[in-house]
Amino acid sequence: MKSLFRFTLAIGALLLAAGAQAQQVLRVSAIPDEAPTELQRKFKPLGSYLEQKTGMKVEFVPVTDYAASVEGLINNKLDMVWFGGFTFVQAKVRSGGKVIPLVQREEDEKFKSVFITTDKSVSKLEDLKGKTFAFGSESSTSGHLMPRYYLLAANINPDVDMKRVAFSGAHDATVAAVAGGKVDAGALNISVWEKLVAQNKVDGSKLRVFYTTPGYFDYNWTVRSDMNPELRRKITDAFLALNANNAQGKEILELQRATRFIPTRTENYASIEKAAQQAGLLK
């Protein structure tokens, strides 16, 4: 009996150890608002940094679309996700408020979308009537929700007043669609636009910004509310400690197109939720 008891204890200890080891992987993802290779490139040094700060293995788990990032987090297949403001609101609603936004880039306090075109007859939003147009993903804050919100505010219903509306799926794809003449104009987030301009991937003699939206809260890193509070604190502290004055911090911040990370909270996204409701996009 003693031998059996010891054997049972040993098996139990092994199972507990295996369970603990299995939980030592932080599964991280991001909305696919850029090409998959670009998302992987941006995340690699950040993943290594988070491993150092949390003592866990950090694994980047790509998702097929925006909806998959939301479902992955609330169904416990992902532990932390880089959401846009709209996808955060969707996750909040779908989970019954059981998600927590930890940090955002300082730039995300007053994020903006830009409207671009190669059409010389387009100089304001009202000129888009009768034109073909590209949004990014249907669930994108800066590539769809807020551009649609400001179009509606200018008394332009894209589904009625435009000749054709398409969804490119990603911000860089929207630029390619407009530059390639597939659509007359499009909208995307200002951060991707500025990156492409800086990399000389935009022909400024043909492609131009004709409207920039007012600022709004956008991207954040979000976790479920059932995450261990100590782990949540470690992750938050790691982001807040990133500093451009050292090589590692500089590389990560540049790849994330961030000056620095700051704390955020659910209340910051109330206006996004309201805009989604008004645009009829929140289901």
Tab-separated table of C-alpha atoms in Angstrom:
chain	number	residue	atom	x	y	z
A	1	MET	CA	0.000	0.000	0.000
A	2	LYS	CA	2.857	2.369	0.872
A	3	SER	CA	4.485	1.661	-2.487
A	4	LEU	CA	1.201	2.293	-4.277
A	5	PHE	CA	0.714	5.528	-2.326
A	6	ARG	CA	4.215	6.710	-3.204
A	7	PHE	CA	3.685	5.761	-6.836
A	8	THR	CA	0.391	7.706	-6.909
A	9	LEU	CA	2.082	10.741	-5.365
A	10	ALA	CA	4.892	10.535	-7.900
A	11	ILE	CA	2.467	10.334	-10.817
A	12	GLY	CA	0.484	13.230	-9.376
A	13	ALA	CA	3.610	15.337	-9.020
A	14	LEU	CA	4.628	14.577	-12.594
A	15	LEU	CA	1.179	15.538	-13.865
A	16	LEU	CA	1.223	18.786	-11.883
A	17	ALA	CA	4.706	19.578	-13.173
A	18	ALA	CA	3.630	18.846	-16.749
A	19	GLY	CA	0.553	21.038	-16.286
A	20	ALA	CA	2.628	23.856	-14.864
A	21	GLN	CA	5.118	23.575	-17.709
A	22	ALA	CA	2.307	23.609	-20.269
A	23	GLN	CA	1.026	26.839	-18.754
A	24	GLN	CA	4.392	28.541	-19.081
A	25	VAL	CA	3.704	29.524	-22.690
A	26	LEU	CA	2.289	32.992	-23.286
A	27	ARG	CA	0.300	32.784	-26.515
A	28	VAL	CA	0.302	36.173	-28.196
A	29	SER	CA	-1.335	37.357	-31.404
A	30	ALA	CA	-2.279	40.501	-33.285
A	31	ILE	CA	-5.007	41.580	-35.661
A	32	PRO	CA	-3.719	40.923	-39.208
A	33	ASP	CA	-3.735	44.557	-40.308
A	34	GLU	CA	-0.466	44.123	-42.225
A	35	ALA	CA	1.201	41.317	-44.176
A	36	PRO	CA	1.944	38.184	-42.060
A	37	THR	CA	5.691	38.484	-42.649
A	38	GLU	CA	5.643	42.079	-41.383
A	39	LEU	CA	3.715	41.107	-38.238
A	40	GLN	CA	6.252	38.354	-37.488
A	41	ARG	CA	9.172	40.729	-38.073
A	42	LYS	CA	7.699	43.334	-35.743
A	43	PHE	CA	6.964	40.832	-32.990
A	44	LYS	CA	10.205	38.842	-32.819
A	45	PRO	CA	12.286	41.209	-30.636
A	46	LEU	CA	9.230	42.047	-28.519
A	47	GLY	CA	8.627	38.339	-27.910
A	48	SER	CA	12.231	37.843	-26.761
A	49	TYR	CA	11.931	40.835	-24.444
A	50	LEU	CA	8.700	39.552	-22.887
A	51	GLU	CA	10.341	36.169	-22.312
A	52	GLN	CA	13.082	37.918	-20.337
A	53	LYS	CA	10.596	39.892	-18.272
A	54	THR	CA	8.027	37.151	-17.568
A	55	GLY	CA	10.207	34.026	-17.412
A	56	MET	CA	7.798	32.340	-19.816
A	57	LYS	CA	8.118	31.136	-23.370
A	58	VAL	CA	6.343	33.619	-25.615
A	59	GLU	CA	4.793	32.256	-28.792
A	60	PHE	CA	3.342	34.365	-31.598
A	61	VAL	CA	0.188	32.733	-32.965
A	62	PRO	CA	-0.909	34.217	-36.306
A	63	VAL	CA	-4.637	34.435	-37.023
A	64	THR	CA	-6.477	34.399	-40.331
A	65	ASP	CA	-8.623	37.483	-39.768
A	66	TYR	CA	-9.736	40.067	-37.203
A	67	ALA	CA	-12.634	37.937	-35.956
A	68	ALA	CA	-10.270	35.052	-35.215
A	69	SER	CA	-8.202	37.273	-32.918
A	70	VAL	CA	-11.313	38.132	-30.899
A	71	GLU	CA	-12.556	34.548	-30.715
A	72	GLY	CA	-9.073	33.252	-29.905
A	73	LEU	CA	-8.764	35.456	-26.826
A	74	ILE	CA	-12.227	34.972	-25.368
A	75	ASN	CA	-12.134	31.187	-26.022
A	76	ASN	CA	-8.805	30.767	-24.197
A	77	LYS	CA	-6.774	29.916	-27.303
A	78	LEU	CA	-4.749	33.121	-26.948
A	79	ASP	CA	-3.523	34.915	-23.834
A	80	MET	CA	-2.796	38.401	-25.140
A	81	VAL	CA	-3.750	40.170	-28.362
A	82	TRP	CA	-2.818	43.428	-30.085
A	83	PHE	CA	-6.288	44.787	-30.833
A	84	GLY	CA	-7.525	47.840	-32.631
A	85	GLY	CA	-10.074	49.900	-30.721
A	86	PHE	CA	-12.983	48.259	-32.560
A	87	THR	CA	-11.752	44.680	-32.084
A	88	PHE	CA	-11.215	45.454	-28.393
A	89	VAL	CA	-14.845	46.615	-28.178
A	90	GLN	CA	-15.964	43.455	-29.986
A	91	ALA	CA	-13.977	41.298	-27.524
A	92	LYS	CA	-15.449	43.249	-24.599
A	93	VAL	CA	-19.001	42.720	-25.845
A	94	ARG	CA	-18.467	39.063	-26.836
A	95	SER	CA	-16.867	38.197	-23.476
A	96	GLY	CA	-19.366	40.082	-21.341
A	97	GLY	CA	-16.707	42.552	-20.221
A	98	LYS	CA	-14.141	39.914	-19.259
A	99	VAL	CA	-11.172	41.431	-21.086
A	100	ILE	CA	-8.723	44.057	-19.854
A	101	PRO	CA	-6.718	46.489	-22.000
A	102	LEU	CA	-3.266	46.820	-20.415
A	103	VAL	CA	-1.238	49.324	-22.411
A	104	GLN	CA	-1.315	51.358	-25.591
A	105	ARG	CA	1.231	53.384	-27.479
A	106	GLU	CA	1.274	57.054	-26.624
A	107	GLU	CA	0.310	57.603	-30.277
A	108	ASP	CA	-2.910	55.630	-29.717
A	109	GLU	CA	-4.377	58.351	-27.480
A	110	LYS	CA	-5.021	60.454	-30.589
A	111	PHE	CA	-4.804	58.044	-33.481
A	112	LYS	CA	-5.955	59.062	-36.951
A	113	SER	CA	-7.004	57.653	-40.301
A	114	VAL	CA	-6.056	59.090	-43.667
A	115	PHE	CA	-8.012	59.083	-46.924
A	116	ILE	CA	-5.836	58.687	-50.012
A	117	THR	CA	-6.370	58.977	-53.767
A	118	THR	CA	-4.702	59.350	-57.143
A	119	ASP	CA	-7.796	61.058	-58.566
A	120	LYS	CA	-7.188	64.787	-59.122
A	121	SER	CA	-10.921	65.509	-58.916
A	122	VAL	CA	-11.031	64.363	-55.285
A	123	SER	CA	-10.061	66.950	-52.653
A	124	LYS	CA	-12.675	66.433	-49.920
A	125	LEU	CA	-14.915	63.662	-48.586
A	126	GLU	CA	-17.933	64.904	-50.519
A	127	ASP	CA	-16.025	64.308	-53.783
A	128	LEU	CA	-16.151	60.551	-53.126
A	129	LYS	CA	-19.762	60.326	-54.270
A	130	GLY	CA	-19.941	58.107	-57.334
A	131	LYS	CA	-16.346	56.892	-56.835
A	132	THR	CA	-14.939	53.441	-56.075
A	133	PHE	CA	-13.462	53.078	-52.604
A	134	ALA	CA	-11.470	50.642	-50.456
A	135	PHE	CA	-11.627	50.135	-46.716
A	136	GLY	CA	-9.216	47.771	-44.956
A	137	SER	CA	-10.724	44.933	-42.925
A	138	GLU	CA	-14.399	45.111	-41.956
A	139	SER	CA	-13.366	44.919	-38.278
A	140	SER	CA	-10.612	47.528	-38.542
A	141	THR	CA	-10.970	50.652	-36.408
A	142	SER	CA	-8.723	52.887	-38.485
A	143	GLY	CA	-9.336	51.149	-41.808
A	144	HIS	CA	-13.115	50.940	-41.690
A	145	LEU	CA	-15.076	51.956	-38.576
A	146	MET	CA	-13.745	55.489	-38.092
A	147	PRO	CA	-13.466	56.300	-41.820
A	148	ARG	CA	-17.086	55.150	-42.228
A	149	TYR	CA	-18.089	57.190	-39.170
A	150	TYR	CA	-16.583	60.370	-40.619
A	151	LEU	CA	-18.040	59.681	-44.058
A	152	LEU	CA	-21.503	59.365	-42.504
A	153	ALA	CA	-20.867	62.597	-40.590
A	154	ALA	CA	-20.208	64.250	-43.971
A	155	ASN	CA	-23.564	62.892	-45.191
A	156	ILE	CA	-21.969	60.238	-47.367
A	157	ASN	CA	-23.295	56.708	-47.043
A	158	PRO	CA	-20.604	54.534	-48.671
A	159	ASP	CA	-23.094	51.758	-49.457
A	160	VAL	CA	-25.439	54.144	-51.277
A	161	ASP	CA	-23.437	57.121	-52.515
A	162	MET	CA	-20.330	55.352	-53.828
A	163	LYS	CA	-20.121	53.408	-57.058
A	164	ARG	CA	-18.420	50.429	-55.410
A	165	VAL	CA	-16.960	49.655	-51.975
A	166	ALA	CA	-14.301	46.991	-51.437
A	167	PHE	CA	-12.461	45.619	-48.398
A	168	SER	CA	-8.760	45.102	-48.995
A	169	GLY	CA	-8.162	43.215	-45.736
A	170	ALA	CA	-5.129	45.245	-44.607
A	171	HIS	CA	-3.800	48.798	-44.600
A	172	ASP	CA	-0.875	48.148	-46.947
A	173	ALA	CA	-3.250	46.325	-49.291
A	174	THR	CA	-5.468	49.435	-49.404
A	175	VAL	CA	-2.496	51.542	-50.495
A	176	ALA	CA	-1.690	48.996	-53.205
A	177	ALA	CA	-5.307	48.994	-54.423
A	178	VAL	CA	-5.439	52.782	-54.740
A	179	ALA	CA	-1.952	53.076	-56.240
A	180	GLY	CA	-2.739	50.315	-58.737
A	181	GLY	CA	-5.936	51.959	-59.929
A	182	LYS	CA	-8.252	49.243	-58.623
A	183	VAL	CA	-10.201	51.898	-56.708
A	184	ASP	CA	-10.372	55.688	-56.841
A	185	ALA	CA	-9.660	56.194	-53.145
A	186	GLY	CA	-9.245	54.421	-49.836
A	187	ALA	CA	-8.741	54.849	-46.096
A	188	LEU	CA	-6.095	53.434	-43.785
A	189	ASN	CA	-4.340	54.132	-40.523
A	190	ILE	CA	-1.921	57.030	-40.448
A	191	SER	CA	0.863	54.946	-38.879
A	192	VAL	CA	1.100	52.504	-41.794
A	193	TRP	CA	0.828	55.358	-44.285
A	194	GLU	CA	3.721	57.237	-42.664
A	195	LYS	CA	5.820	54.067	-42.544
A	196	LEU	CA	5.303	53.400	-46.265
A	197	VAL	CA	6.140	57.019	-47.089
A	198	ALA	CA	9.320	56.855	-44.981
A	199	GLN	CA	10.323	53.634	-46.766
A	200	ASN	CA	9.777	55.277	-50.180
A	201	LYS	CA	7.075	52.736	-51.020
A	202	VAL	CA	4.625	55.458	-52.017
A	203	ASP	CA	4.823	57.508	-55.202
A	204	GLY	CA	4.071	60.956	-53.792
A	205	SER	CA	3.683	62.435	-57.267
A	206	LYS	CA	0.546	60.334	-57.791
A	207	LEU	CA	-0.746	59.123	-54.437
A	208	ARG	CA	-1.735	61.715	-51.840
A	209	VAL	CA	-3.687	62.235	-48.601
A	210	PHE	CA	-6.741	64.452	-49.075
A	211	TYR	CA	-8.386	64.057	-45.661
A	212	THR	CA	-7.166	63.205	-42.153
A	213	THR	CA	-9.659	62.376	-39.420
A	214	PRO	CA	-9.705	63.917	-35.938
A	215	GLY	CA	-7.937	61.862	-33.267
A	216	TYR	CA	-9.448	58.869	-31.446
A	217	PHE	CA	-8.263	56.073	-29.136
A	218	ASP	CA	-7.119	53.009	-31.037
A	219	TYR	CA	-4.737	50.068	-30.580
A	220	ASN	CA	-3.957	48.319	-27.287
A	221	TRP	CA	-2.591	45.097	-25.825
A	222	THR	CA	-5.467	43.181	-24.210
A	223	VAL	CA	-5.702	40.110	-21.951
A	224	ARG	CA	-8.578	38.191	-20.359
A	225	SER	CA	-9.614	39.234	-16.867
A	226	ASP	CA	-8.841	35.727	-15.556
A	227	MET	CA	-5.102	36.091	-16.257
A	228	ASN	CA	-2.982	35.761	-13.113
A	229	PRO	CA	-2.689	39.313	-11.677
A	230	GLU	CA	1.043	38.886	-11.100
A	231	LEU	CA	1.607	37.944	-14.744
A	232	ARG	CA	-0.569	40.848	-15.815
A	233	ARG	CA	1.586	43.186	-13.728
A	234	LYS	CA	4.819	41.766	-15.187
A	235	ILE	CA	3.578	42.254	-18.749
A	236	THR	CA	2.355	45.788	-18.049
A	237	ASP	CA	5.606	46.755	-16.311
A	238	ALA	CA	7.623	45.303	-19.212
A	239	PHE	CA	5.842	47.513	-21.740
A	240	LEU	CA	6.038	50.606	-19.556
A	241	ALA	CA	9.782	50.050	-19.036
A	242	LEU	CA	10.579	50.138	-22.767
A	243	ASN	CA	12.942	53.036	-23.361
A	244	ALA	CA	14.377	54.359	-26.610
A	245	ASN	CA	17.615	55.245	-24.802
A	246	ASN	CA	18.804	51.625	-24.832
A	247	ALA	CA	19.347	49.434	-27.897
A	248	GLN	CA	16.735	46.787	-27.103
A	249	GLY	CA	14.029	49.309	-26.256
A	250	LYS	CA	14.847	51.433	-29.288
A	251	GLU	CA	14.507	48.463	-31.664
A	252	ILE	CA	11.203	47.330	-30.182
A	253	LEU	CA	9.664	50.802	-30.063
A	254	GLU	CA	10.695	51.559	-33.629
A	255	LEU	CA	9.203	48.296	-34.889
A	256	GLN	CA	5.999	48.986	-32.962
A	257	ARG	CA	6.010	52.561	-34.309
A	258	ALA	CA	5.770	53.839	-30.746
A	259	THR	CA	7.363	56.668	-28.797
A	260	ARG	CA	6.556	54.780	-25.605
A	261	PHE	CA	3.810	52.643	-24.065
A	262	ILE	CA	1.388	54.039	-21.481
A	263	PRO	CA	-1.395	52.464	-19.357
A	264	THR	CA	-4.899	52.375	-20.786
A	265	ARG	CA	-8.373	51.449	-19.583
A	266	THR	CA	-11.696	50.226	-20.915
A	267	GLU	CA	-13.357	53.639	-20.563
A	268	ASN	CA	-11.041	55.066	-23.213
A	269	TYR	CA	-12.883	53.062	-25.874
A	270	ALA	CA	-16.422	54.206	-25.082
A	271	SER	CA	-16.421	56.571	-28.074
A	272	ILE	CA	-15.315	53.732	-30.366
A	273	GLU	CA	-18.192	51.607	-29.097
A	274	LYS	CA	-20.611	54.484	-29.678
A	275	ALA	CA	-19.278	55.033	-33.209
A	276	ALA	CA	-19.671	51.310	-33.975
A	277	GLN	CA	-23.260	51.366	-32.759
A	278	GLN	CA	-24.077	54.474	-34.785
A	279	ALA	CA	-22.512	52.963	-37.914
A	280	GLY	CA	-24.461	49.745	-37.386
A	281	LEU	CA	-21.290	47.667	-37.169
A	282	LEU	CA	-21.494	46.317	-33.621
A	283	LYS	CA	-23.210	42.933	-33.545
